[in-house]
Tab-separated table of C-alpha atoms in Angstrom:
chain	number	residue	atom	x	y	z
R	14	MET	CA	37.289	47.033	43.654
R	15	ASP	CA	34.750	46.065	46.373
R	16	LEU	CA	30.974	46.579	46.247
R	17	VAL	CA	30.960	49.539	48.656
R	18	THR	CA	33.451	51.525	46.552
R	19	ILE	CA	31.561	50.799	43.326
R	20	VAL	CA	28.228	51.883	44.857
R	21	LEU	CA	29.808	55.048	46.266
R	22	ILE	CA	31.233	56.024	42.852
R	23	LEU	CA	27.884	55.369	41.151
R	24	ALA	CA	26.121	57.366	43.904
R	25	VAL	CA	28.336	60.385	43.199
R	26	VAL	CA	27.347	60.140	39.517
R	27	GLY	CA	23.662	59.819	40.524
R	28	GLY	CA	23.996	62.829	42.854
R	29	LEU	CA	25.432	64.894	40.008
R	30	LEU	CA	22.483	63.890	37.785
R	31	MET	CA	20.009	64.885	40.527
R	32	ALA	CA	21.782	68.210	41.209
R	33	PHE	CA	21.806	68.992	37.480
R	34	SER	CA	18.065	68.245	37.287
R	35	ILE	CA	17.334	70.437	40.344
R	36	GLY	CA	19.153	73.336	38.704
R	37	ALA	CA	17.376	72.847	35.396
R	38	ASN	CA	13.912	72.575	36.969
R	39	ASP	CA	13.639	73.970	40.516
R	40	ALA	CA	16.139	76.840	40.242
R	41	ALA	CA	14.733	77.759	36.856
R	42	ASN	CA	11.112	77.999	37.983
R	43	ALA	CA	12.183	80.078	41.003
R	44	MET	CA	13.350	82.731	38.491
R	45	ALA	CA	10.454	82.265	36.071
R	46	SER	CA	8.191	85.102	37.277
R	47	SER	CA	11.096	87.586	37.064
R	48	VAL	CA	11.848	86.498	33.490
R	49	GLY	CA	8.186	86.427	32.460
R	50	SER	CA	7.601	89.970	33.727
R	51	ARG	CA	10.781	91.187	31.947
R	52	ALA	CA	12.341	92.280	35.262
R	53	ILE	CA	15.476	90.445	34.104
R	54	THR	CA	16.537	88.695	30.923
R	55	VAL	CA	17.017	84.938	30.620
R	56	LYS	CA	20.816	85.407	30.592
R	57	GLN	CA	20.660	87.515	33.753
R	58	ALA	CA	18.376	84.921	35.411
R	59	VAL	CA	20.796	82.125	34.548
R	60	LEU	CA	23.718	84.134	35.964
R	61	ILE	CA	21.858	85.046	39.190
R	62	ALA	CA	20.400	81.563	39.761
R	63	SER	CA	23.607	79.647	39.037
R	64	THR	CA	25.755	81.950	41.198
R	65	LEU	CA	23.429	82.283	44.196
R	66	ALA	CA	22.197	78.675	44.150
R	67	PHE	CA	25.841	77.550	44.191
R	68	ALA	CA	26.626	79.956	47.044
R	69	GLY	CA	23.556	78.814	48.990
R	70	ALA	CA	24.451	75.141	48.591
R	71	VAL	CA	28.092	75.564	49.634
R	72	PHE	CA	27.883	78.216	52.367
R	73	LEU	CA	24.416	77.635	53.854
R	74	GLY	CA	23.831	73.919	53.300
R	75	ALA	CA	26.536	72.726	55.704
R	76	ASN	CA	24.182	71.005	58.150
R	77	VAL	CA	22.405	68.946	55.539
R	78	ALA	CA	21.826	65.558	57.105
R	79	ALA	CA	20.980	62.020	56.149
R	80	THR	CA	17.429	62.565	57.404
R	81	ILE	CA	16.185	62.690	53.810
R	82	SER	CA	16.148	58.922	53.976
R	83	ARG	CA	15.079	58.440	57.593
R	84	GLY	CA	12.016	60.665	57.299
R	85	ILE	CA	10.440	58.473	54.617
R	86	ILE	CA	11.442	54.939	55.661
R	87	ASN	CA	12.725	53.343	58.846
R	88	PRO	CA	16.234	52.083	57.912
R	89	GLU	CA	16.484	49.933	61.068
R	90	MET	CA	13.934	47.578	59.483
R	91	ILE	CA	16.331	46.875	56.576
R	92	PRO	CA	19.223	45.132	58.372
R	93	ASP	CA	21.332	44.410	55.260
R	94	GLN	CA	23.410	47.599	54.759
R	95	ASN	CA	24.314	46.631	51.185
R	96	ILE	CA	20.591	46.521	50.320
R	97	LEU	CA	20.189	49.966	51.911
R	98	MET	CA	23.044	51.394	49.823
R	99	LEU	CA	21.708	49.885	46.593
R	100	GLY	CA	18.265	51.291	47.412
R	101	MET	CA	19.612	54.808	47.955
R	102	LEU	CA	21.510	54.566	44.668
R	103	ALA	CA	18.339	53.433	42.867
R	104	ALA	CA	16.402	56.340	44.434
R	105	LEU	CA	18.984	58.879	43.243
R	106	LEU	CA	19.005	57.587	39.677
R	107	SER	CA	15.207	57.332	39.519
R	108	ALA	CA	14.516	60.837	40.864
R	109	GLY	CA	17.213	62.405	38.690
R	110	LEU	CA	15.887	60.758	35.529
R	111	TRP	CA	12.254	61.778	36.216
R	112	VAL	CA	13.078	65.432	36.920
R	113	LEU	CA	15.349	65.526	33.862
R	114	LEU	CA	12.579	64.084	31.667
R	115	ALA	CA	10.035	66.637	32.951
R	116	THR	CA	12.569	69.424	32.327
R	117	LEU	CA	13.152	68.326	28.735
R	118	PHE	CA	9.392	68.717	28.166
R	119	GLY	CA	9.509	72.103	29.954
R	120	PHE	CA	7.276	71.220	32.919
R	121	PRO	CA	7.988	72.162	36.556
R	122	VAL	CA	7.893	69.271	39.070
R	123	SER	CA	8.846	68.958	42.724
R	124	THR	CA	12.341	67.509	43.168
R	125	THR	CA	11.528	66.836	46.822
R	126	HIS	CA	8.519	64.720	45.882
R	127	SER	CA	10.631	62.914	43.258
R	128	ILE	CA	13.242	61.787	45.776
R	129	VAL	CA	10.525	60.984	48.345
R	130	GLY	CA	8.664	58.767	45.840
R	131	SER	CA	11.906	57.051	44.829
R	132	ILE	CA	12.923	56.217	48.408
R	133	LEU	CA	9.380	55.030	49.125
R	134	GLY	CA	9.557	52.681	46.114
R	135	PHE	CA	12.726	50.808	47.068
R	136	GLY	CA	11.795	50.853	50.770
R	137	PHE	CA	8.451	49.208	50.003
R	138	VAL	CA	10.159	46.397	48.056
R	139	ALA	CA	13.156	45.964	50.366
R	140	GLY	CA	11.335	45.952	53.718
R	141	GLY	CA	7.594	45.790	53.081
R	142	PRO	CA	4.849	48.397	53.673
R	143	GLU	CA	5.600	48.646	57.399
R	144	VAL	CA	8.985	50.239	56.583
R	145	VAL	CA	7.339	53.303	55.041
R	146	ARG	CA	6.450	56.236	57.302
R	147	TRP	CA	2.954	56.724	55.903
R	148	GLY	CA	2.324	59.876	57.936
R	149	THR	CA	4.954	61.674	55.849
R	150	MET	CA	3.253	60.489	52.678
R	151	VAL	CA	-0.128	61.828	53.836
R	152	GLY	CA	1.503	65.223	54.410
R	153	ILE	CA	2.922	65.186	50.887
R	154	VAL	CA	-0.446	64.367	49.349
R	155	LEU	CA	-2.007	67.249	51.300
R	156	SER	CA	0.740	69.585	50.044
R	157	TRP	CA	-0.405	68.958	46.449
R	158	ILE	CA	-3.533	70.893	47.390
R	159	ILE	CA	-2.336	73.276	50.097
R	160	SER	CA	0.776	74.845	48.525
R	161	PRO	CA	-0.685	75.867	45.128
R	162	PHE	CA	-3.937	77.004	46.770
R	163	PHE	CA	-2.280	79.298	49.310
R	164	GLY	CA	0.315	80.474	46.777
R	165	ALA	CA	-2.535	81.446	44.452
R	166	LEU	CA	-4.616	83.043	47.224
R	167	LEU	CA	-1.761	85.186	48.581
R	168	ALA	CA	-0.605	86.290	45.121
R	169	TYR	CA	-4.214	87.141	44.197
R	170	LEU	CA	-4.704	89.213	47.364
R	171	VAL	CA	-1.360	91.036	47.079
R	172	PHE	CA	-1.840	91.941	43.426
R	173	SER	CA	-5.486	92.941	43.955
R	174	HIS	CA	-4.388	95.244	46.784
R	175	ILE	CA	-1.613	96.843	44.675
R	176	ARG	CA	-3.988	97.308	41.736
R	177	LYS	CA	-6.759	98.851	43.870
R	178	LYS	CA	-4.662	101.048	46.171
R	179	VAL	CA	-1.939	102.122	43.739
R	180	LEU	CA	-2.352	101.283	40.054
R	181	SER	CA	-6.016	102.344	39.839
R	182	ALA	CA	-5.947	105.072	42.508
R	183	ARG	CA	-6.921	108.626	41.615
R	184	ASP	CA	-4.092	110.105	43.736
R	185	PHE	CA	-1.465	107.723	42.399
R	186	VAL	CA	1.676	109.346	43.855
R	187	ARG	CA	0.265	109.765	47.378
R	188	ASN	CA	-0.892	106.133	47.578
R	189	ALA	CA	2.364	104.851	46.064
R	190	LYS	CA	4.341	106.643	48.804
R	191	LEU	CA	2.210	104.899	51.456
R	192	TRP	CA	1.829	101.378	50.070
R	193	ALA	CA	5.033	100.675	48.086
R	194	PRO	CA	7.154	101.016	51.274
R	195	PHE	CA	4.643	98.750	53.035
R	196	TRP	CA	5.261	95.888	50.588
R	197	LEU	CA	8.984	96.673	50.602
R	198	ALA	CA	8.984	96.317	54.405
R	199	MET	CA	7.008	93.068	54.195
R	200	THR	CA	9.530	91.721	51.665
R	201	VAL	CA	12.521	92.552	53.872
R	202	VAL	CA	10.792	91.015	56.907
R	203	LEU	CA	9.932	87.893	54.917
R	204	VAL	CA	13.512	87.442	53.733
R	205	MET	CA	14.919	88.086	57.211
R	206	THR	CA	12.539	85.722	59.058
R	207	SER	CA	13.029	83.052	56.373
R	208	PHE	CA	16.773	83.226	56.928
R	209	LEU	CA	16.497	83.026	60.724
R	210	LEU	CA	13.794	80.352	60.885
R	211	LYS	CA	14.522	78.115	57.927
R	212	MET	CA	18.130	78.259	56.803
R	213	PRO	CA	20.722	76.200	58.753
R	214	MET	CA	22.942	79.232	59.450
R	215	GLY	CA	19.967	81.197	60.823
R	216	LYS	CA	18.831	78.284	63.011
R	217	ALA	CA	22.359	77.954	64.410
R	218	LEU	CA	22.029	81.447	65.952
R	219	GLY	CA	19.461	79.996	68.375
R	220	ILE	CA	17.173	83.046	68.448
R	221	SER	CA	13.673	82.363	69.812
R	222	VAL	CA	10.608	82.742	67.578
R	223	TYR	CA	9.231	85.566	69.745
R	224	ALA	CA	12.517	87.490	69.566
R	225	ILE	CA	12.602	87.067	65.791
R	226	PHE	CA	9.091	88.425	65.312
R	227	GLY	CA	9.778	91.300	67.721
R	228	PHE	CA	12.927	92.195	65.792
R	229	ALA	CA	10.980	91.840	62.527
R	230	CYS	CA	8.423	94.449	63.674
R	231	VAL	CA	11.208	96.945	64.432
R	232	VAL	CA	12.884	96.276	61.074
R	233	ALA	CA	9.548	96.654	59.259
R	234	ALA	CA	8.974	100.086	60.832
R	235	VAL	CA	12.489	101.273	59.906
R	236	VAL	CA	12.245	99.950	56.323
R	237	TRP	CA	8.834	101.564	55.848
R	238	GLY	CA	10.192	104.944	57.005
R	239	VAL	CA	13.263	104.776	54.775
R	240	GLY	CA	11.151	103.437	51.897
R	241	TYR	CA	8.703	106.337	52.235
R	242	LEU	CA	11.528	108.836	51.733
R	243	VAL	CA	13.126	106.877	48.860
R	244	VAL	CA	9.856	106.282	46.983
R	245	GLY	CA	8.926	109.941	47.408
R	246	ARG	CA	12.233	110.945	45.812
R	247	LEU	CA	11.873	108.400	42.970
R	248	LEU	CA	8.338	109.538	42.167
R	249	HIS	CA	9.082	113.252	42.442
R	250	GLY	CA	7.806	114.905	39.271
R	251	VAL	CA	6.534	111.617	37.828
R	252	GLU	CA	3.345	111.783	35.780
R	253	GLN	CA	0.267	109.936	37.033
R	254	GLY	CA	0.057	106.344	35.741
R	255	PRO	CA	0.784	102.708	36.590
R	256	GLU	CA	3.899	102.489	34.381
R	257	SER	CA	5.991	104.356	36.948
R	258	MET	CA	4.996	101.825	39.592
R	259	GLU	CA	6.126	98.878	37.497
R	260	GLU	CA	9.733	100.135	37.526
R	261	LEU	CA	9.632	100.423	41.330
R	262	PHE	CA	8.351	96.857	41.753
R	263	ARG	CA	10.867	95.587	39.188
R	264	ARG	CA	13.684	96.444	41.585
R	265	MET	CA	11.893	94.775	44.504
R	266	GLN	CA	11.230	91.710	42.364
R	267	ILE	CA	14.930	91.273	41.527
R	268	GLY	CA	15.742	91.252	45.258
R	269	MET	CA	13.063	88.597	45.869
R	270	ALA	CA	14.419	86.441	43.006
R	271	CYS	CA	17.958	86.621	44.434
R	272	TYR	CA	16.709	85.427	47.807
R	273	MET	CA	14.729	82.538	46.284
R	274	ALA	CA	17.797	81.345	44.327
R	275	LEU	CA	19.982	81.484	47.459
R	276	SER	CA	17.359	79.692	49.558
R	277	LEU	CA	16.829	77.016	46.926
R	278	GLY	CA	20.541	76.197	46.799
R	279	ALA	CA	20.713	75.947	50.594
R	280	ASN	CA	17.656	73.727	51.000
R	281	ASP	CA	17.285	71.642	47.827
R	282	VAL	CA	20.927	70.594	47.630
R	283	ALA	CA	19.870	67.990	50.242
R	284	ASN	CA	17.712	66.264	47.629
R	285	ALA	CA	20.814	65.627	45.517
R	286	ILE	CA	23.510	64.897	48.053
R	287	GLY	CA	21.384	63.624	50.996
R	288	PRO	CA	21.220	60.042	49.615
R	289	VAL	CA	24.910	60.276	48.586
R	290	ALA	CA	25.723	61.327	52.153
R	291	ALA	CA	23.660	58.408	53.472
R	292	ILE	CA	25.688	55.947	51.354
R	293	TRP	CA	28.896	57.717	52.423
R	294	VAL	CA	27.956	57.278	56.109
R	295	ILE	CA	27.010	53.594	55.633
R	296	ALA	CA	30.292	52.949	53.805
R	297	ARG	CA	32.328	54.542	56.601
R	298	THR	CA	30.451	53.347	59.703
R	299	GLY	CA	28.435	50.326	58.582
R	300	GLY	CA	25.104	51.960	59.497
R	301	LEU	CA	22.880	54.996	58.872
R	302	ALA	CA	23.194	57.543	61.700
R	303	ALA	CA	20.330	59.831	62.732
R	304	THR	CA	22.141	62.859	61.343
R	305	ALA	CA	25.470	63.292	59.591
R	306	GLU	CA	27.573	66.272	58.565
R	307	VAL	CA	28.138	66.366	54.833
R	308	PRO	CA	31.744	66.807	53.619
R	309	LEU	CA	32.554	70.130	51.921
R	310	TRP	CA	33.487	68.396	48.669
R	311	LEU	CA	29.951	66.993	48.426
R	312	LEU	CA	28.440	70.475	48.926
R	313	LEU	CA	30.742	71.868	46.212
R	314	PHE	CA	29.735	68.979	44.004
R	315	GLY	CA	25.993	69.573	44.537
R	316	GLY	CA	26.292	73.336	44.072
R	317	MET	CA	28.234	72.892	40.839
R	318	GLY	CA	25.610	70.462	39.497
R	319	ILE	CA	22.757	72.909	40.249
R	320	ALA	CA	24.623	75.791	38.588
R	321	VAL	CA	25.340	73.772	35.424
R	322	GLY	CA	21.716	72.586	35.282
R	323	VAL	CA	20.429	76.176	35.296
R	324	MET	CA	22.846	77.198	32.545
R	325	VAL	CA	22.178	74.232	30.221
R	326	LEU	CA	18.418	73.584	30.499
R	327	GLY	CA	16.988	76.303	32.768
R	328	LYS	CA	15.341	78.234	29.945
R	329	ARG	CA	12.715	75.552	29.233
R	330	VAL	CA	10.965	75.663	32.626
R	331	MET	CA	11.376	79.458	32.907
R	332	SER	CA	9.432	79.798	29.669
R	333	THR	CA	6.555	77.540	30.789
R	334	VAL	CA	5.994	79.119	34.222
R	335	GLY	CA	6.863	82.706	33.328
R	336	GLU	CA	5.245	83.065	29.912
R	337	ARG	CA	2.807	80.264	29.006
R	338	ILE	CA	0.314	80.267	31.941
R	339	THR	CA	-0.560	83.973	31.996
R	340	LEU	CA	0.898	87.391	31.084
R	341	LEU	CA	3.119	88.749	33.874
R	342	THR	CA	4.094	92.337	34.668
R	343	ASN	CA	6.474	93.504	37.414
R	344	THR	CA	3.699	94.033	39.983
R	345	ARG	CA	2.209	90.616	39.141
R	346	GLY	CA	5.661	88.969	39.237
R	347	PHE	CA	6.350	90.560	42.622
R	348	SER	CA	2.977	89.258	43.894
R	349	VAL	CA	3.863	85.747	42.687
R	350	GLY	CA	7.236	85.793	44.469
R	351	PHE	CA	5.740	87.194	47.673
R	352	GLY	CA	2.893	84.641	47.691
R	353	ALA	CA	5.172	81.664	47.003
R	354	ALA	CA	7.851	82.649	49.526
R	355	THR	CA	5.259	83.334	52.249
R	356	THR	CA	3.503	80.010	51.630
R	357	VAL	CA	6.744	78.019	51.824
R	358	LEU	CA	7.896	79.876	54.941
R	359	MET	CA	4.608	79.401	56.812
R	360	ALA	CA	4.263	75.742	55.834
R	361	SER	CA	7.868	74.919	56.697
R	362	ASN	CA	7.453	76.359	60.155
R	363	LEU	CA	4.338	74.200	60.607
R	364	GLY	CA	6.339	71.141	59.519
R	365	MET	CA	4.463	70.635	56.247
R	366	PRO	CA	6.512	69.422	53.240
R	367	VAL	CA	5.288	71.918	50.629
R	368	SER	CA	6.930	72.499	47.267
R	369	THR	CA	8.300	75.856	46.093
R	370	THR	CA	7.424	74.753	42.556
R	371	HIS	CA	3.764	74.191	43.430
R	372	ALA	CA	3.517	77.470	45.366
R	373	THR	CA	5.099	79.443	42.492
R	374	VAL	CA	2.784	77.970	39.849
R	375	GLY	CA	-0.167	78.595	42.190
R	376	GLY	CA	0.950	82.230	42.519
R	377	VAL	CA	1.130	82.672	38.738
R	378	VAL	CA	-2.405	81.299	38.428
R	379	GLY	CA	-3.564	83.583	41.259
R	380	VAL	CA	-2.421	86.813	39.592
R	381	GLY	CA	-3.877	85.547	36.321
R	382	LEU	CA	-7.271	84.920	37.930
R	383	ALA	CA	-7.214	88.478	39.311
R	384	ARG	CA	-7.838	89.490	35.678
R	385	GLY	CA	-10.462	86.799	35.049
R	386	PHE	CA	-10.527	83.142	33.961
R	387	ALA	CA	-9.779	84.040	30.345
R	388	ALA	CA	-6.340	85.349	31.403
R	389	VAL	CA	-5.156	81.849	32.428
R	390	ASP	CA	-4.206	79.111	29.943
R	391	PHE	CA	-5.809	76.114	31.658
R	392	ARG	CA	-4.495	73.685	29.031
R	393	VAL	CA	-0.909	74.397	30.116
R	394	LEU	CA	-1.982	74.333	33.779
R	395	GLY	CA	-3.681	70.943	33.312
R	396	LYS	CA	-0.498	69.418	31.870
R	397	ILE	CA	1.535	70.807	34.788
R	398	VAL	CA	-0.873	69.306	37.362
R	399	MET	CA	-0.725	65.965	35.544
R	400	TYR	CA	3.078	65.946	35.951
R	401	TRP	CA	2.661	66.737	39.667
R	402	LEU	CA	0.283	63.824	40.220
R	403	LEU	CA	2.527	61.427	38.289
R	404	THR	CA	5.732	62.397	40.107
R	405	VAL	CA	5.515	60.148	43.189
R	406	PRO	CA	4.144	56.973	41.491
R	407	ILE	CA	6.505	57.182	38.487
R	408	ALA	CA	9.536	57.934	40.657
R	409	ALA	CA	8.583	55.042	42.979
R	410	PHE	CA	8.048	52.565	40.107
R	411	THR	CA	11.297	53.547	38.352
R	412	SER	CA	13.184	53.243	41.632
R	413	ILE	CA	11.778	49.723	42.161
R	414	VAL	CA	12.896	48.636	38.669
R	415	ILE	CA	16.422	50.057	39.084
R	416	PHE	CA	16.685	48.632	42.604
R	417	GLN	CA	15.704	45.134	41.467
R	418	LEU	CA	18.192	45.265	38.589
R	419	LEU	CA	20.964	46.337	40.977
R	420	ARG	CA	20.037	43.655	43.514
R	421	TRP	CA	19.913	40.892	40.927
R	422	SER	CA	23.297	41.965	39.538
R	423	VAL	CA	24.916	41.797	42.996
R	424	TYR	CA	23.213	38.797	44.667
């Protein structure tokens, strides 16, 4: 068996490890606020996340390309293709092991930053510092601050608005009829624009940004009108009090969680099978193309790994994010989901590599701070931030060690 075949087989194993870790960590924390607020049970979250993440990876991740490697290093500066393949294999194994370790301790980390740090590590050793695209790294460092801050700010503002205008209002039913449809309309618009602007299938439609926002305004008006009638019927005869509102937001929160699971499968499957695809392309063509279609069997493989990861270890991270930072209710959980999804959508459209994990944790902290500093467990938060800061350097160092071992065993 030649070297290329052996590396390709090992890369498939490494991709499965990475996909499993993404499911156990990323997919799990995407569902955490819904579990923490008791909108759904852990079993329901596992079923929703595994099913929709698999569907997102297989049906919406078709245009995943080998750019996961090209955006971090310049492969043209590493002329030996065998070295490039060994480096991608080392990056896969390193990132998968780090995310798996963090998951076993129950802490949410960014899988994107893990694979970025791993590729940076082997690239630095294989081709020197000039191989690394340092501009990308600066953007990632900035995202450590930007994504949790804006996730927290948006979640804080949304929950504060709901609490002031609805939960604490004297005329509870009248205000609920006005403002619940408003947030329902904003949720539908957010999901729709995310699909059209961010997901591969939406981008393929080729609709301009102006047309999308114009269409979104029309949809928002229609949803608000329909929502006004529906909410009025649901609240007919209901006694004054915030408990009735929680049930309404519970339904909206489930819809948001379904979208986040679908989106995560479509986008994060690249972190698992992108390097595998890069090795696949090198093995077939002798070089790394600018972009490359990923075979369907690789998408099925990545989707299956994510689904199994959620089912086996997903509960650990769900518990940390959804229950240990602050107490969540349905309105707070909805605010977290809205803040995180909006942050990721806005940053992605500006070309900033933010993490859904960071934005979600920031949102949980934001709704906690809306009730005062005592409502947030800063000891748990401090440990989470420590894992974030360690992700890139540990992934890079581990990748260097694995890469050197592979290189010494071959040459």
